[in-house]
Short mmCIF file of C-alpha atoms in Angstrom, two decimals:
data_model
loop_
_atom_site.label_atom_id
_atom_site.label_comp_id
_atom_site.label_asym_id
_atom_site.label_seq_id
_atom_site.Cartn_x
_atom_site.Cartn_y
_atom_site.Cartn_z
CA UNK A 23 -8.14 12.13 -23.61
CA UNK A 24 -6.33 12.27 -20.34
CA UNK A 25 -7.38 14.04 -17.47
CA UNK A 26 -4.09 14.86 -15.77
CA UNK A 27 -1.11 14.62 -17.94
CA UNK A 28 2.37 14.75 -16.34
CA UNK A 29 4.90 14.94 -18.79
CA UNK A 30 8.06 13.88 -17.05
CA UNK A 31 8.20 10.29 -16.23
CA UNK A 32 11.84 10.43 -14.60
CA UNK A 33 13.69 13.40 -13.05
CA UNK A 34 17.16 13.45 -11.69
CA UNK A 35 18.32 16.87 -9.51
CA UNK A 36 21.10 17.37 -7.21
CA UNK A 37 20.55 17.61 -3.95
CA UNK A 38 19.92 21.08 -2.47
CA UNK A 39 18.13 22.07 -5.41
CA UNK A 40 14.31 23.55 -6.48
CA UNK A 41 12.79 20.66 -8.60
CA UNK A 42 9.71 21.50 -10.60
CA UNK A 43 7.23 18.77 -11.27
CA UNK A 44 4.99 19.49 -14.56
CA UNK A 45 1.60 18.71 -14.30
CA UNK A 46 -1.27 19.89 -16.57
CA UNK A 47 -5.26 18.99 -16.22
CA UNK A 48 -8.74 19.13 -18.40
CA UNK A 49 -11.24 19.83 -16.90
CA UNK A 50 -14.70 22.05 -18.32
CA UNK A 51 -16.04 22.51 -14.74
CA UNK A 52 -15.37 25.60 -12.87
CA UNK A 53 -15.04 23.85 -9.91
CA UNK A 54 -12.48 21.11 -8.99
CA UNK A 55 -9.76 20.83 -6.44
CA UNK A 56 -5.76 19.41 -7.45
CA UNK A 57 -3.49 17.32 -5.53
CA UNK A 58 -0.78 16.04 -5.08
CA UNK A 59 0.77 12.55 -3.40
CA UNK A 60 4.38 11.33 -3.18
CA UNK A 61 5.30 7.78 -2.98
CA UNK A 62 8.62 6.39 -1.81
CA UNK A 63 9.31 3.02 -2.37
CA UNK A 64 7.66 1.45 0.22
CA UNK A 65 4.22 2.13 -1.58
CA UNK A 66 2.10 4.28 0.50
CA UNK A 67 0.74 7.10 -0.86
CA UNK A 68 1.45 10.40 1.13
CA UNK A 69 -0.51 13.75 0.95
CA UNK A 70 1.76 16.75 0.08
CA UNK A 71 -0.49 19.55 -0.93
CA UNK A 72 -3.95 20.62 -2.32
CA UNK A 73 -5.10 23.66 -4.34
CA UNK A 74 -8.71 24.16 -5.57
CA UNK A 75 -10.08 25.96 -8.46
CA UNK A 76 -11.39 29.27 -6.79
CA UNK A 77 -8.22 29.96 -4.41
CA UNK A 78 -6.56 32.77 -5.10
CA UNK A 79 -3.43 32.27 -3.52
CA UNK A 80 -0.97 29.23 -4.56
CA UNK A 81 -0.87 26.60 -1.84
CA UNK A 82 2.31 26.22 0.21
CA UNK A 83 3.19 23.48 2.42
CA UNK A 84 6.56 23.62 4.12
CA UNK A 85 9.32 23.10 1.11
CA UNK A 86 6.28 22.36 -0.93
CA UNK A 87 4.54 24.76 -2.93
CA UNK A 88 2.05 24.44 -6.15
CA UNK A 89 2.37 27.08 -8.90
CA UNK A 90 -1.59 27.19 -10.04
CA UNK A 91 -1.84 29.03 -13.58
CA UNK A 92 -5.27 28.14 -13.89
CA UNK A 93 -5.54 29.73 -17.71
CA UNK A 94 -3.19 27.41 -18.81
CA UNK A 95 -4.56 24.65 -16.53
CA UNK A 96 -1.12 23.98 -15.11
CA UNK A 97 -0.72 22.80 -11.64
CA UNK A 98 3.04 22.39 -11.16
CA UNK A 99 4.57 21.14 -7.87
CA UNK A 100 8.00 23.27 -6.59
CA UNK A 101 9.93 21.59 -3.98
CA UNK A 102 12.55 24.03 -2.31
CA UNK A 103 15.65 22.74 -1.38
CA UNK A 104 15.06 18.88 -2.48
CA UNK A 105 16.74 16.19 0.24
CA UNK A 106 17.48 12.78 -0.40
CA UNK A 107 14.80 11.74 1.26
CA UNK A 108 12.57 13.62 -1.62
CA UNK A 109 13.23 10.39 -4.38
CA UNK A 110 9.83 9.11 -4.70
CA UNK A 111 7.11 8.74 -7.14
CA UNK A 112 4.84 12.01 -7.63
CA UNK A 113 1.53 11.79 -8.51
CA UNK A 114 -0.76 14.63 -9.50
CA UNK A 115 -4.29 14.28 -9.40
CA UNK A 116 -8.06 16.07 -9.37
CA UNK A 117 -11.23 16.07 -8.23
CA UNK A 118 -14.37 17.11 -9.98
CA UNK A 119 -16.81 17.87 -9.83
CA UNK A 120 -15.81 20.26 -6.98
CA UNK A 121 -18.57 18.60 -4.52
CA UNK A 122 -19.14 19.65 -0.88
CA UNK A 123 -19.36 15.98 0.26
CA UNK A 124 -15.76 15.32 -0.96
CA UNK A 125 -17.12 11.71 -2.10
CA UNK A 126 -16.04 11.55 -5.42
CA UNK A 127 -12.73 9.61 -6.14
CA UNK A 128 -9.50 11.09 -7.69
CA UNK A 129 -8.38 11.06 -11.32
CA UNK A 130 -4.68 10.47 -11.20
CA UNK A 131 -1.75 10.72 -13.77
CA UNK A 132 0.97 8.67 -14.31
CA UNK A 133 3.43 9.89 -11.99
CA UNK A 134 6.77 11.46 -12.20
CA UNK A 135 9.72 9.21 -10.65
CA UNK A 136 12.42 11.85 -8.80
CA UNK A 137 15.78 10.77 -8.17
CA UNK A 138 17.91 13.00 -5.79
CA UNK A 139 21.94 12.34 -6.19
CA UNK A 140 24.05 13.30 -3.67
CA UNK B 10 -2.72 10.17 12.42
CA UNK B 11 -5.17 8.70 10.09
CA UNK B 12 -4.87 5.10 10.02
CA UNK B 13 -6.24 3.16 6.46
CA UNK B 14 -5.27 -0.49 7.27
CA UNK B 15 -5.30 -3.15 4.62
CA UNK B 16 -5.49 -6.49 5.66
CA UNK B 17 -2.18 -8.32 3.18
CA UNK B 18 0.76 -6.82 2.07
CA UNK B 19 1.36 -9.43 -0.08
CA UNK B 20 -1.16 -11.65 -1.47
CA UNK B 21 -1.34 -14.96 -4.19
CA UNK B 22 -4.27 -16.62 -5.49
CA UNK B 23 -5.05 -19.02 -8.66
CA UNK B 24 -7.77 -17.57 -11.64
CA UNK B 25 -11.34 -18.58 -10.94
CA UNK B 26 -10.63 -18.47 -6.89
CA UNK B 27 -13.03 -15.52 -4.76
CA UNK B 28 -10.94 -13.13 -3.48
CA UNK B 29 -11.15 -10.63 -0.60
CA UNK B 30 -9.33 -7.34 -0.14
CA UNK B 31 -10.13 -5.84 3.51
CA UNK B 32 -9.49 -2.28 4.41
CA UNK B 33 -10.43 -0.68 7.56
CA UNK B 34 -9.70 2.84 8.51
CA UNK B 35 -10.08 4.44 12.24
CA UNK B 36 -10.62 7.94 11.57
CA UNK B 37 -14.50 7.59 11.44
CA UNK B 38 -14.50 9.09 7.83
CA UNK B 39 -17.58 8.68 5.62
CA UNK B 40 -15.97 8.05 2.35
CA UNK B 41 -13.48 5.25 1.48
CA UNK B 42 -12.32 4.14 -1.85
CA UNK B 43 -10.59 1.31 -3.97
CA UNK B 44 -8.08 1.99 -6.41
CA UNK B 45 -5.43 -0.12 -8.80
CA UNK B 46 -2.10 0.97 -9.50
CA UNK B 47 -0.38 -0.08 -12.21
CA UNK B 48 3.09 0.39 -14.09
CA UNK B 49 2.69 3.57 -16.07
CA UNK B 50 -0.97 3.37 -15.92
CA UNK B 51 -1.39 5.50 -12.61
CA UNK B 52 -4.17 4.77 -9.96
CA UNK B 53 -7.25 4.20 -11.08
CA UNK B 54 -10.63 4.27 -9.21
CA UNK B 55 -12.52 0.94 -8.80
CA UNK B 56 -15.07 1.37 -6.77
CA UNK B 57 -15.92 4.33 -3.96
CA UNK B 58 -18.35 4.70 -0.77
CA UNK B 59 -19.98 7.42 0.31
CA UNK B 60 -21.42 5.92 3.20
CA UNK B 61 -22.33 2.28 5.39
CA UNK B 62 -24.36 0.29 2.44
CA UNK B 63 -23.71 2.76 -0.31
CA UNK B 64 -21.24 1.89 -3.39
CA UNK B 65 -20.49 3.87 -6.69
CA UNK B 66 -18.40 2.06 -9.33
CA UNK B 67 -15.08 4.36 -10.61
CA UNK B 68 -13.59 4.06 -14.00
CA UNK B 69 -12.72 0.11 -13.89
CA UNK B 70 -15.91 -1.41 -11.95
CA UNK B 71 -15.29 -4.48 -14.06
CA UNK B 72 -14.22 -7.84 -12.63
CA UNK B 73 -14.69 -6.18 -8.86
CA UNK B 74 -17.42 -5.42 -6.48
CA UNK B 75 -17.51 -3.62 -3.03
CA UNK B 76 -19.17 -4.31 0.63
CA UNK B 77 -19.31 -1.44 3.34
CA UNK B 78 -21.41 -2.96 5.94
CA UNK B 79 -19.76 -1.27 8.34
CA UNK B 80 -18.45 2.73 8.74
CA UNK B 81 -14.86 1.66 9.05
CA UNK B 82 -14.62 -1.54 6.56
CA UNK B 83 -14.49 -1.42 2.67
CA UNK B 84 -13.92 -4.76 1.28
CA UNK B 85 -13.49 -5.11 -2.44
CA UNK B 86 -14.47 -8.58 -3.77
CA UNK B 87 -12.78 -10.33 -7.07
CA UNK B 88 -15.52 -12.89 -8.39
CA UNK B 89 -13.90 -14.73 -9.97
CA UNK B 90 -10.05 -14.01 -10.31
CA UNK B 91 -8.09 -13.47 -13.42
CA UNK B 92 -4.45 -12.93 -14.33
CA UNK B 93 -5.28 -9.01 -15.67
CA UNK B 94 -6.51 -8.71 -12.24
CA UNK B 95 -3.16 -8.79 -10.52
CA UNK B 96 -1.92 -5.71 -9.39
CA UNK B 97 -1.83 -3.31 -6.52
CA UNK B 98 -4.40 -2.48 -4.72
CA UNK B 99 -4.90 0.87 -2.75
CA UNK B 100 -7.88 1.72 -0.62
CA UNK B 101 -8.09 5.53 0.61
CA UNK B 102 -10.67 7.13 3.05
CA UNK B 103 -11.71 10.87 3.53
CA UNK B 104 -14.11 13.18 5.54
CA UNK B 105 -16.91 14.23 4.10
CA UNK B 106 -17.54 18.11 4.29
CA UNK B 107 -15.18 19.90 1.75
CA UNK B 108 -13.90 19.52 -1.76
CA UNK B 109 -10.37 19.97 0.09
CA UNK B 110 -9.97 17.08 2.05
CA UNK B 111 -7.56 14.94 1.20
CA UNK B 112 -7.74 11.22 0.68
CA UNK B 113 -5.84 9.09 3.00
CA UNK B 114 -3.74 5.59 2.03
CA UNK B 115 -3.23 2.70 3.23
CA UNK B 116 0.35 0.35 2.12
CA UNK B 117 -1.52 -1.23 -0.71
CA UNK B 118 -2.25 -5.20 -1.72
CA UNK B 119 0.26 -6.42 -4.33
CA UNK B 120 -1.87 -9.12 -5.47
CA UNK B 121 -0.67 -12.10 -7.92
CA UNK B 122 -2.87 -13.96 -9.70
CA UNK B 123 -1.60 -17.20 -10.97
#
């Protein structure tokens, strides 16, 4: 069964507008910690946002936020105001366990390509 | 700015041939890690480090191994190359410390295998 399942694999939004990105996890520890990465066509892989499993506030980063329902194990990434710059791949992704040396890799899904039109 | 440096962009080699994937970072972090990326597949982990000698295989060990002789340098080794081996290859470091930290990218590898 898949870890981190993202359900859209191709979005396109007009500019200017909020774009939701769906991601949903599994997961039977308590403790774990979700990301998320863009990645433009040039192929590096750049760190938008993080949320872990005790915070009690959603994580915000600039036009990014992450809309954490963790009782439905939904980890959904809102970009305000999308740009044309935003077209990339998306890629949510987890750690677990939750572990204070931060050594274990990430479990990725399969990405979400956004298109922004004009 | 954290800097995760891998050592080809672009890279072709012939099945059977030893190849080398170098990745340095200069952020003095303790972990670094290999991962594939493939069409519609995702990443997946190869192979991660914890520290200067240490290696834990990921979800696709098979085919690969690892060499972290050195804080900065991850290498990941193909044995003995095969065609189901090309693909891109992304190596990541983070600090140690925290659940939270983020992992860190290099460009990625697109390596053919012919």
């Amino acid at each position: 069964a898949q870890k981190i399942t993202q359900t859209q694999p191709g979005m396109f939004v007009q500019e200017k507008e909020a774009v939701t990105l769906d991601c949903t996890y599994d997961t039977s520890d308590p403790s774990y910690g979700l990301f998320w990465y863009k990645q433009p066509s040039s192929g590096e892989m750049i760190f938008l946002i993080y949320q872990g499993s005790y915070d009690q506030q959603n994580a915000t980063e600039g036009r990014y936020s992450l809309n954490f329902q963790k009782a439905r194990k939904s980890a959904n990434l809102v970009i305000s105001a999308s740009q044309l710059g935003d077209s990339a791949m998306y890629f949510c992704a987890m750690r677990e366990p939750y572990s204070g040396g931060g050594a274990d890799g990430l479990t990725f899904g399969k990405g979400t390509h956004l298109i922004i039109q004009p | 700015d954290v800097k995760v440096t891998q050592s080809s962009r672009y890279l072709v080699k012939r099945t059977g041939e030893k190849v080398f994937l170098e990745c340095v970072q200069d952020m003095d972090h303790e972990n670094m890690f290999w991962y594939r990326q493939d069409p519609g597949l995702g990443l997946r982990l190869i192979y991660f480090s914890y520290d200067v000698k240490m290696k834990e295989k990921g979800d696709i060990p098979e085919g690969y191994s690892v060499s972290r002789e050195k804080k900065e340098r991850f290498s990941l080794i193909l044995e003995s190359a095969s065609t189901n081996q090309t693909s891109m290859y992304l190596c990541a470091s983070s600090r140690s410390g925290g659940g939270n930290q983020p992992q860190h990218f290099g460009d990625g590898t697109r390596l053919s295998i012919l």
